[in-house]
Short mmCIF file of C-alpha atoms and ligand atoms in Angstrom, two decimals:
data_model
loop_
_atom_site.label_atom_id
_atom_site.label_comp_id
_atom_site.label_asym_id
_atom_site.label_seq_id
_atom_site.Cartn_x
_atom_site.Cartn_y
_atom_site.Cartn_z
CA UNK A 6 -77.27 83.63 -63.50
CA UNK A 7 -79.67 86.53 -63.10
CA UNK A 8 -77.61 89.63 -63.52
CA UNK A 9 -78.64 92.72 -65.43
CA UNK A 10 -76.78 95.94 -66.20
CA UNK A 11 -78.83 99.06 -66.89
CA UNK A 12 -76.68 101.49 -68.83
CA UNK A 13 -77.32 104.95 -70.27
CA UNK A 14 -77.04 104.68 -74.06
CA UNK A 15 -76.65 108.40 -74.80
CA UNK A 16 -75.33 111.43 -72.88
CA UNK A 17 -77.08 110.68 -69.58
CA UNK A 18 -80.53 111.68 -68.34
CA UNK A 19 -82.21 108.85 -70.27
CA UNK A 20 -84.73 108.29 -67.46
CA UNK A 21 -82.81 105.37 -65.97
CA UNK A 22 -84.15 106.19 -62.49
CA UNK A 23 -87.66 105.13 -63.36
CA UNK A 24 -86.45 101.95 -65.05
CA UNK A 25 -84.23 100.96 -62.12
CA UNK A 26 -87.17 101.59 -59.81
CA UNK A 27 -89.46 99.36 -61.90
CA UNK A 28 -86.95 96.52 -62.34
CA UNK A 29 -85.51 96.97 -58.83
CA UNK A 30 -88.78 95.60 -57.47
CA UNK A 31 -87.82 92.26 -59.03
CA UNK A 32 -84.20 92.26 -57.84
CA UNK A 33 -82.60 91.15 -54.60
CA UNK A 34 -79.62 93.47 -55.03
CA UNK A 35 -79.42 96.89 -56.70
CA UNK A 36 -75.85 98.06 -57.18
CA UNK A 37 -74.83 101.54 -58.30
CA UNK A 38 -71.43 101.13 -59.92
CA UNK A 39 -70.02 104.52 -60.91
CA UNK A 40 -70.17 108.30 -60.61
CA UNK A 41 -71.35 110.39 -57.72
CA UNK A 42 -73.82 113.15 -57.03
CA UNK A 43 -73.22 114.59 -60.48
CA UNK A 44 -76.05 112.20 -61.43
CA UNK A 45 -79.70 112.88 -60.81
CA UNK A 46 -82.38 110.21 -60.98
CA UNK A 47 -86.05 111.08 -60.62
CA UNK A 48 -88.58 108.48 -59.53
CA UNK A 49 -92.29 109.30 -59.40
CA UNK A 50 -94.55 107.06 -57.36
CA UNK A 51 -98.15 108.19 -57.08
CA UNK A 52 -98.06 111.75 -55.77
CA UNK A 53 -94.49 111.51 -54.49
CA UNK A 54 -91.41 112.55 -56.47
CA UNK A 55 -88.05 111.24 -55.27
CA UNK A 56 -84.80 112.76 -56.46
CA UNK A 57 -81.77 110.53 -56.07
CA UNK A 58 -78.18 111.50 -56.71
CA UNK A 59 -76.20 108.86 -54.88
CA UNK A 60 -78.68 106.31 -53.59
CA UNK A 61 -79.61 103.61 -56.09
CA UNK A 62 -83.18 104.13 -57.29
CA UNK A 63 -83.84 100.58 -55.99
CA UNK A 64 -83.62 101.88 -52.38
CA UNK A 65 -87.40 102.29 -52.36
CA UNK A 66 -87.86 98.52 -52.42
CA UNK A 67 -87.74 97.19 -48.91
CA UNK A 68 -86.87 93.68 -50.02
CA UNK A 69 -83.86 94.76 -52.05
CA UNK A 70 -80.36 95.46 -50.74
CA UNK A 71 -78.83 98.59 -52.26
CA UNK A 72 -75.08 98.88 -52.69
CA UNK A 73 -72.92 101.91 -53.41
CA UNK A 74 -70.02 100.10 -55.04
CA UNK A 75 -66.29 100.73 -55.19
CA UNK A 76 -66.39 102.58 -58.50
CA UNK A 77 -68.37 105.40 -56.97
CA UNK A 78 -67.51 108.91 -55.80
CA UNK A 79 -69.36 109.47 -52.54
CA UNK A 80 -69.98 112.87 -51.00
CA UNK A 81 -70.77 111.92 -47.37
CA UNK A 82 -72.66 115.10 -46.63
CA UNK A 83 -74.82 114.71 -49.74
CA UNK A 84 -75.43 111.04 -48.99
CA UNK A 85 -76.59 111.69 -45.42
CA UNK A 86 -78.91 114.48 -46.56
CA UNK A 87 -80.35 112.24 -49.26
CA UNK A 88 -80.78 109.35 -46.86
CA UNK A 89 -82.60 111.52 -44.32
CA UNK A 90 -84.80 113.05 -47.01
CA UNK A 91 -85.72 109.65 -48.42
CA UNK A 92 -86.41 108.19 -44.96
CA UNK A 93 -88.75 111.10 -44.22
CA UNK A 94 -90.53 110.76 -47.58
CA UNK A 95 -90.87 107.01 -48.07
CA UNK A 96 -92.89 104.52 -46.05
CA UNK A 97 -89.76 102.45 -45.72
CA UNK A 98 -86.52 101.79 -47.57
CA UNK A 99 -84.36 98.78 -48.27
CA UNK A 100 -81.02 97.95 -46.63
CA UNK A 101 -78.03 100.07 -47.72
CA UNK A 102 -74.38 99.00 -47.95
CA UNK A 103 -71.30 100.95 -49.01
CA UNK A 104 -68.12 99.42 -50.41
CA UNK A 105 -64.93 100.27 -48.49
CA UNK A 106 -63.28 100.82 -51.90
CA UNK A 107 -65.56 103.73 -52.89
CA UNK A 108 -63.78 107.08 -52.81
CA UNK A 109 -64.87 110.05 -50.72
CA UNK A 110 -65.57 113.49 -52.20
CA UNK A 111 -64.38 116.35 -49.98
CA UNK A 112 -65.00 120.13 -50.15
CA UNK A 113 -61.55 120.66 -51.70
CA UNK A 114 -62.66 118.53 -54.65
CA UNK A 115 -65.69 120.73 -55.21
CA UNK A 116 -63.61 123.89 -54.84
CA UNK A 117 -61.00 122.62 -57.28
CA UNK A 118 -63.71 121.62 -59.77
CA UNK A 119 -64.88 125.24 -59.73
CA UNK A 120 -61.38 126.74 -59.90
CA UNK A 121 -60.25 124.40 -62.67
CA UNK A 122 -63.38 125.03 -64.74
CA UNK A 123 -62.76 128.78 -64.39
CA UNK A 124 -59.13 128.35 -65.42
CA UNK A 125 -60.14 126.45 -68.60
CA UNK A 126 -61.82 129.58 -70.00
CA UNK A 127 -63.26 128.87 -73.46
CA UNK A 128 -62.40 125.19 -73.08
CA UNK A 129 -64.48 124.57 -69.96
CA UNK A 130 -66.22 121.19 -69.86
CA UNK A 131 -69.42 122.40 -68.25
CA UNK A 132 -69.06 120.09 -65.25
CA UNK A 133 -71.69 119.79 -62.55
CA UNK A 134 -69.11 121.28 -60.12
CA UNK A 135 -69.67 118.45 -57.67
CA UNK A 136 -65.95 117.73 -57.41
CA UNK A 137 -66.19 114.51 -59.40
CA UNK A 138 -63.26 115.12 -61.79
CA UNK A 139 -60.84 116.21 -59.04
CA UNK A 140 -61.86 113.24 -56.89
CA UNK A 141 -61.21 110.70 -59.64
CA UNK A 142 -57.94 112.51 -60.34
CA UNK A 143 -56.92 111.75 -56.75
CA UNK A 144 -57.94 108.14 -57.22
CA UNK A 145 -55.68 107.79 -60.24
CA UNK A 146 -52.93 109.78 -58.52
CA UNK A 147 -53.25 107.33 -55.61
CA UNK A 148 -53.87 109.99 -53.00
CA UNK A 149 -57.63 109.48 -52.67
CA UNK A 150 -59.32 108.65 -49.38
CA UNK A 151 -61.58 105.62 -49.57
CA UNK A 152 -64.63 104.82 -47.45
CA UNK A 153 -62.69 102.07 -45.67
CA UNK A 154 -60.07 104.65 -44.54
CA UNK A 155 -62.62 107.35 -43.88
CA UNK A 156 -64.45 105.38 -41.20
CA UNK A 157 -61.25 104.69 -39.21
CA UNK A 158 -60.50 108.00 -37.42
CA UNK A 159 -56.71 107.57 -37.07
CA UNK A 160 -56.19 106.56 -40.67
CA UNK A 161 -58.57 109.26 -41.87
CA UNK A 162 -56.77 111.95 -39.84
CA UNK A 163 -53.36 110.93 -41.13
CA UNK A 164 -54.43 110.72 -44.80
CA UNK A 165 -56.39 113.95 -44.70
CA UNK A 166 -53.43 115.77 -43.17
CA UNK A 167 -51.18 114.74 -45.99
CA UNK A 168 -53.58 115.42 -48.81
CA UNK A 169 -55.05 118.68 -47.51
CA UNK A 170 -51.66 120.28 -47.26
CA UNK A 171 -51.12 119.55 -50.95
CA UNK A 172 -54.66 120.63 -51.95
CA UNK A 173 -54.38 123.91 -50.05
CA UNK A 174 -51.25 124.77 -51.99
CA UNK A 175 -53.02 123.92 -55.23
CA UNK A 176 -56.13 125.94 -54.38
CA UNK A 177 -54.14 129.07 -53.47
CA UNK A 178 -52.20 128.71 -56.71
CA UNK A 179 -55.50 128.82 -58.63
CA UNK A 180 -56.75 131.85 -56.67
CA UNK A 181 -58.81 130.00 -54.04
CA UNK A 182 -58.63 129.99 -50.26
CA UNK A 183 -57.18 127.40 -47.92
CA UNK A 184 -59.45 125.03 -46.02
CA UNK A 185 -58.81 124.58 -42.27
CA UNK A 186 -57.79 121.05 -41.34
CA UNK A 187 -59.52 121.11 -37.95
CA UNK A 188 -62.85 122.35 -39.29
CA UNK A 189 -62.84 119.87 -42.14
CA UNK A 190 -61.77 116.94 -39.99
CA UNK A 191 -64.36 117.64 -37.28
CA UNK A 192 -67.22 118.01 -39.74
CA UNK A 193 -66.29 114.96 -41.80
CA UNK A 194 -65.46 112.80 -38.79
CA UNK A 195 -69.09 113.20 -37.72
CA UNK A 196 -70.25 112.04 -41.19
CA UNK A 197 -67.88 109.08 -41.01
CA UNK A 198 -69.34 107.99 -37.67
CA UNK A 199 -72.82 108.12 -39.16
CA UNK A 200 -71.88 106.15 -42.28
CA UNK A 201 -69.63 103.53 -40.65
CA UNK A 202 -72.40 100.96 -40.05
CA UNK A 203 -73.13 100.88 -43.77
CA UNK A 204 -69.57 100.05 -44.85
CA UNK A 205 -69.45 96.31 -45.62
CA UNK A 206 -67.43 93.89 -47.68
CA UNK A 207 -69.74 94.24 -50.66
CA UNK A 208 -67.41 92.41 -53.07
CA UNK A 209 -67.66 89.14 -51.15
CA UNK A 210 -71.38 89.55 -50.60
CA UNK A 211 -71.90 90.09 -54.32
CA UNK A 212 -69.70 87.14 -55.25
CA UNK A 213 -71.89 84.93 -53.04
CA UNK A 214 -75.07 86.46 -54.49
CA UNK A 215 -73.89 85.69 -58.04
CA UNK A 216 -73.15 82.10 -57.03
CA UNK A 217 -76.58 81.71 -55.46
CA UNK A 218 -78.30 82.97 -58.61
CA UNK A 219 -79.81 86.02 -56.88
CA UNK A 220 -81.22 88.68 -59.16
CA UNK A 221 -78.70 91.52 -59.23
CA UNK A 222 -79.35 94.80 -60.99
CA UNK A 223 -76.32 96.97 -61.76
CA UNK A 224 -77.39 100.59 -62.05
CA UNK A 225 -75.37 102.84 -64.31
CA UNK A 226 -75.27 106.61 -63.95
CA UNK A 227 -74.60 109.17 -66.70
CA UNK A 228 -74.37 107.65 -70.16
CA UNK A 229 -72.15 105.91 -72.71
CA UNK A 230 -70.94 109.10 -74.40
CA UNK A 231 -69.88 110.58 -71.06
CA UNK A 232 -67.59 107.59 -70.41
CA UNK A 233 -63.97 108.59 -69.82
CA UNK A 234 -62.72 106.11 -72.43
CA UNK A 235 -65.64 105.77 -74.83
CA UNK A 236 -67.29 109.18 -74.67
CA UNK A 237 -66.81 112.43 -76.54
CA UNK A 238 -63.50 113.15 -74.81
CA UNK A 239 -62.67 115.62 -73.28
CA UNK A 240 -66.35 116.48 -72.78
CA UNK A 241 -66.94 113.50 -70.56
CA UNK A 242 -67.23 112.65 -66.91
CA UNK A 243 -64.32 111.04 -65.08
CA UNK A 244 -65.76 107.58 -64.50
CA UNK A 245 -67.04 104.63 -66.52
CA UNK A 246 -70.79 104.69 -67.08
CA UNK A 247 -70.55 101.99 -69.79
CA UNK A 248 -71.41 98.36 -69.06
CA UNK A 249 -67.71 97.57 -68.55
CA UNK A 250 -67.82 99.92 -65.56
CA UNK A 251 -70.23 97.53 -63.86
CA UNK A 252 -67.52 94.91 -63.58
CA UNK A 253 -64.67 97.33 -62.79
CA UNK A 254 -66.71 99.20 -60.24
CA UNK A 255 -68.12 96.24 -58.33
CA UNK A 256 -65.61 93.40 -58.52
CA UNK A 257 -68.12 91.16 -60.31
CA UNK A 258 -66.31 89.67 -63.31
CA UNK A 259 -67.47 89.99 -66.95
CA UNK A 260 -68.57 86.35 -67.23
CA UNK A 261 -71.03 86.95 -64.40
CA UNK A 262 -72.99 89.52 -66.39
CA UNK A 263 -75.95 88.03 -68.20
CA UNK A 264 -77.90 90.88 -69.77
CA UNK A 265 -77.20 94.50 -70.60
CA UNK A 266 -80.10 96.83 -71.34
CA UNK A 267 -79.34 100.28 -72.73
CA UNK A 268 -81.71 103.08 -71.88
CA UNK A 269 -82.22 105.68 -74.61
CA UNK A 270 -84.67 108.48 -75.00
CA UNK A 271 -86.73 108.61 -78.18
CA UNK A 272 -84.78 111.79 -78.92
CA UNK A 273 -81.38 113.03 -77.69
CA UNK A 274 -80.36 115.46 -74.94
CA UNK A 275 -77.08 116.64 -73.54
CA UNK A 276 -76.11 119.01 -70.71
CA UNK A 277 -72.81 120.82 -70.54
CA UNK A 278 -70.46 121.47 -73.41
CA UNK A 279 -69.39 119.09 -76.16
CA UNK A 280 -70.40 117.71 -79.55
CA UNK A 281 -74.04 116.99 -80.32
CA UNK A 282 -74.53 116.41 -84.06
CA UNK A 283 -78.34 116.28 -84.03
CA UNK A 284 -78.89 119.27 -81.73
CA UNK A 285 -81.93 121.41 -82.57
CA UNK A 286 -81.54 125.08 -81.77
CA UNK A 287 -84.96 125.94 -83.20
CA UNK A 288 -88.62 125.83 -82.19
CA UNK A 289 -88.78 122.01 -82.36
CA UNK A 290 -85.86 121.78 -79.91
CA UNK A 291 -87.73 124.19 -77.62
CA UNK A 292 -90.91 122.15 -78.01
CA UNK A 293 -89.11 118.94 -76.98
CA UNK A 294 -87.53 120.75 -74.00
CA UNK A 295 -90.94 122.07 -72.95
CA UNK A 296 -92.86 118.84 -73.44
CA UNK A 297 -90.15 116.75 -71.85
CA UNK A 298 -89.36 119.25 -69.06
CA UNK A 299 -85.74 118.88 -70.06
CA UNK A 300 -83.96 120.70 -67.26
CA UNK A 301 -81.10 119.14 -65.25
CA UNK A 302 -82.02 117.36 -61.99
CA UNK A 303 -78.71 118.36 -60.40
CA UNK A 304 -78.01 121.84 -61.74
CA UNK A 305 -81.38 122.92 -63.18
CA UNK A 306 -79.60 123.80 -66.46
CA UNK A 307 -81.78 123.61 -69.61
CA UNK A 308 -80.77 120.48 -71.50
CA UNK A 309 -79.77 120.76 -75.14
CA UNK A 310 -82.33 118.79 -77.20
CA UNK A 311 -82.15 117.17 -80.62
CA UNK A 312 -83.24 114.32 -82.89
CA UNK A 313 -82.44 110.73 -82.08
CA UNK A 314 -78.89 110.00 -83.20
CA UNK A 315 -79.03 106.40 -84.38
CA UNK A 316 -75.38 106.33 -85.44
CA UNK A 317 -74.34 107.09 -81.87
CA UNK A 318 -76.95 104.69 -80.50
CA UNK A 319 -75.76 101.85 -82.72
CA UNK A 320 -72.22 102.46 -81.47
CA UNK A 321 -73.47 102.41 -77.88
CA UNK A 322 -75.16 99.05 -78.53
CA UNK A 323 -71.85 97.73 -79.77
CA UNK A 324 -69.53 98.87 -76.99
CA UNK A 325 -71.95 97.88 -74.23
CA UNK A 326 -72.72 94.50 -75.87
CA UNK A 327 -76.36 95.30 -75.36
CA UNK A 328 -78.96 92.58 -75.12
CA UNK A 329 -81.75 95.06 -75.72
CA UNK A 330 -82.91 98.65 -75.62
CA UNK A 331 -85.24 100.45 -73.25
CA UNK A 332 -86.76 103.33 -75.20
CA UNK A 333 -88.06 106.07 -72.93
CA UNK A 334 -90.11 109.25 -73.24
CA UNK A 335 -91.94 108.22 -76.39
CA UNK A 336 -94.90 110.20 -75.05
CA UNK A 337 -92.85 113.42 -75.23
CA UNK A 338 -92.72 113.26 -79.04
CA UNK A 339 -96.52 113.44 -79.44
CA UNK A 340 -97.56 116.46 -81.49
CA UNK A 341 -94.59 116.69 -83.84
CA UNK A 342 -95.72 116.15 -87.41
CA UNK A 343 -92.52 114.82 -88.89
CA UNK A 344 -89.75 113.21 -86.85
CA UNK A 345 -86.18 112.93 -87.99
CA UNK A 346 -83.46 110.49 -87.01
CA UNK A 347 -79.76 110.55 -87.87
CA UNK A 348 -78.73 107.52 -89.91
CA UNK A 349 -75.23 108.54 -91.03
CA UNK A 350 -72.44 111.00 -90.39
CA UNK A 351 -71.70 112.44 -93.84
CA UNK A 352 -68.34 111.47 -95.39
CA UNK A 353 -67.42 109.23 -92.44
CA UNK A 354 -67.61 105.53 -91.95
CA UNK A 355 -66.04 105.43 -88.49
CA UNK A 356 -67.02 107.06 -85.23
CA UNK A 357 -65.38 110.46 -84.69
CA UNK A 358 -62.48 110.24 -82.30
CA UNK A 359 -61.32 113.69 -81.31
CA UNK A 360 -62.95 116.98 -80.45
CA UNK A 361 -61.89 118.25 -83.90
CA UNK A 362 -63.42 115.19 -85.67
CA UNK A 363 -66.69 115.58 -83.82
CA UNK A 364 -66.86 119.28 -84.66
CA UNK A 365 -66.92 118.40 -88.36
CA UNK A 366 -69.74 115.85 -88.20
CA UNK A 367 -72.68 116.64 -90.46
CA UNK A 368 -75.62 114.35 -89.75
CA UNK A 369 -77.72 112.76 -92.50
CA UNK A 370 -81.32 112.78 -91.37
CA UNK A 371 -84.21 110.55 -92.40
CA UNK A 372 -87.84 111.49 -91.83
CA UNK A 373 -90.41 109.32 -90.13
CA UNK A 374 -94.07 110.04 -89.46
CA UNK A 375 -94.90 111.60 -86.13
CA UNK A 376 -98.07 111.11 -84.12
CA UNK A 377 -100.55 113.34 -82.34
CA UNK A 378 -102.19 110.84 -79.98
CA UNK A 379 -101.58 110.93 -76.24
CA UNK A 380 -99.99 107.51 -75.70
CA UNK A 381 -99.53 107.69 -71.92
CA UNK A 382 -102.46 105.34 -71.30
CA UNK A 383 -101.25 102.52 -73.58
CA UNK A 384 -100.89 99.19 -71.76
CA UNK A 385 -99.60 96.91 -74.50
CA UNK A 386 -97.84 97.19 -77.88
CA UNK A 387 -101.14 96.87 -79.75
CA UNK A 388 -102.46 100.04 -78.01
CA UNK A 389 -99.75 102.17 -79.63
CA UNK A 390 -100.49 104.10 -82.86
CA UNK A 391 -98.83 102.62 -85.93
CA UNK A 392 -96.50 105.65 -86.24
CA UNK A 393 -95.07 104.87 -82.77
CA UNK A 394 -94.70 101.20 -83.65
CA UNK A 395 -92.91 102.11 -86.90
CA UNK A 396 -90.58 104.47 -85.03
CA UNK A 397 -89.63 101.71 -82.57
CA UNK A 398 -89.19 99.13 -85.35
CA UNK A 399 -86.94 101.56 -87.25
CA UNK A 400 -84.70 101.97 -84.17
CA UNK A 401 -84.51 98.20 -83.68
CA UNK A 402 -83.68 97.54 -87.28
CA UNK A 403 -81.01 100.26 -87.54
CA UNK A 404 -79.25 99.33 -84.30
CA UNK A 405 -79.81 95.59 -84.78
CA UNK A 406 -80.92 95.51 -81.16
CA UNK A 407 -84.38 94.53 -79.95
CA UNK A 408 -86.54 96.89 -77.89
CA UNK A 409 -87.10 95.17 -74.55
CA UNK A 410 -89.09 97.85 -72.75
CA UNK A 411 -90.91 101.05 -73.75
CA UNK A 412 -91.59 103.89 -71.32
CA UNK A 413 -94.52 106.13 -72.16
CA UNK A 414 -94.82 108.29 -69.05
CA UNK A 415 -93.15 108.98 -65.72
CA UNK A 416 -95.21 106.61 -63.58
CA UNK A 417 -94.21 103.01 -62.82
CA UNK A 418 -97.39 101.82 -64.54
CA UNK A 419 -96.54 103.60 -67.80
CA UNK A 420 -94.13 100.90 -68.88
CA UNK A 421 -94.62 98.33 -71.64
CA UNK A 422 -92.49 95.22 -71.38
CA UNK A 423 -91.96 93.69 -74.82
CA UNK A 424 -89.21 91.14 -74.12
CA UNK A 425 -89.25 89.79 -70.55
CA UNK A 426 -86.66 87.21 -71.62
CA UNK A 427 -84.09 90.01 -72.08
CA UNK A 428 -84.43 91.18 -68.48
CA UNK A 429 -83.62 88.28 -66.13
CA UNK A 430 -83.31 85.59 -68.78
CA UNK A 431 -86.02 83.16 -69.74
P1 IMP B 512 -68.77 116.11 -64.18
O1 IMP B 512 -69.23 114.69 -64.18
O2 IMP B 512 -69.46 116.94 -63.15
O3 IMP B 512 -67.29 116.21 -64.12
O4 IMP B 512 -69.19 116.76 -65.59
C1 IMP B 512 -68.60 116.35 -66.83
C2 IMP B 512 -69.66 116.34 -67.93
O5 IMP B 512 -70.60 115.27 -67.69
C3 IMP B 512 -70.50 117.61 -68.00
O6 IMP B 512 -70.81 117.87 -69.36
C4 IMP B 512 -71.75 117.26 -67.25
O7 IMP B 512 -72.86 118.04 -67.64
C5 IMP B 512 -71.91 115.81 -67.65
N1 IMP B 512 -72.67 115.01 -66.66
C6 IMP B 512 -72.24 114.54 -65.49
N2 IMP B 512 -73.20 113.84 -64.87
C7 IMP B 512 -74.27 113.86 -65.68
C8 IMP B 512 -75.57 113.27 -65.63
O8 IMP B 512 -75.96 112.57 -64.68
N3 IMP B 512 -76.39 113.50 -66.69
C9 IMP B 512 -75.99 114.23 -67.76
N4 IMP B 512 -74.79 114.78 -67.87
C10 IMP B 512 -73.93 114.61 -66.84
#
């Protein structure tokens, strides 16, 4: 078996895009298993910067087959725009397939996301307003339209008719305007025609690939603490970014997953509302935001920045059954004299459960030496200053999880692989 899940170990934006790009070059299949265009993955290759929201970052590898799996929320308009942009930018891309079980995001989902956020007032979640929550609500309510239905005009027409009537009533109730069936159907029917050739029975293809021992990379979006079940509910997304989502979202069973690598930044960031015990609202937080260019890929919002929360990270290692960690953006911490990491939540020995519990968390911080060297040129572990090595060893020891890969800059080449055996097996 050669299957690997790449999962976000924090609140998303851990620089998974670069990692999936690097490891995707070694995979035959790259499968995005959850979320939609609420995610934003940046990949920098030479002088080109690619921004992906729906396409797996592995799409740039012509020998890999990229799959948008059944657990995803697909905005057809966004996907076509992204596909055209990538085709114009890249010298070539790999084959793309879409699962018929993936759900389609429509304009009424985006509109409802906006209206519902407005109606929440002080309790808004800070969503990306891409319609993700309302689309997954439809999925659970069993009124969603899936890619397999979408690409069959008669079925699409009939399902859209039924659901739009209901959505229009809902939108007017919340102060919005109705959407015309004819306009929506005509526009989206054209997208469906364009996407139809990509819709394939990806579950069977993946089952065969697992059996043949092909290298399959499962690409997570968002992060562990945005997971609907395991995150800081209700400040979460509506899908399952955790490693379990890779099996739910693709139809590949748990025993077929060999390795799980969790991507974490060397500090913590979060966008949107919700608890963040190690948040820094001072000059050091600003410095990290500046040095790390911590602004959202999707919304451009400044990300909240803070110290590395090892208590949360250790929990993420546990619930994702992680084989190893990929620690990114170590270069961003250069120039901070004293680093701090959170090693306990005061007066608690369990993870907070509710919004109220999280609000009361007081982090216990430990200090570690910082470094001033520019580490972007390091090629191997031995090139790293001892303060960086100590920082990494501290993370490994606290989380009881080995560091498999370090990322020390945005380029593909700025990657140090410490444990190749934890990637595709030995
Ligand atoms: P939604 O996924 O748009 O419904 O947003 C729910 C929460 O998840 C908000 O706090 C968003 O900021 C957050 N979120 C969604 N996608 C991402 C992501 O890719 N990175 C970081 N945060 C995200």
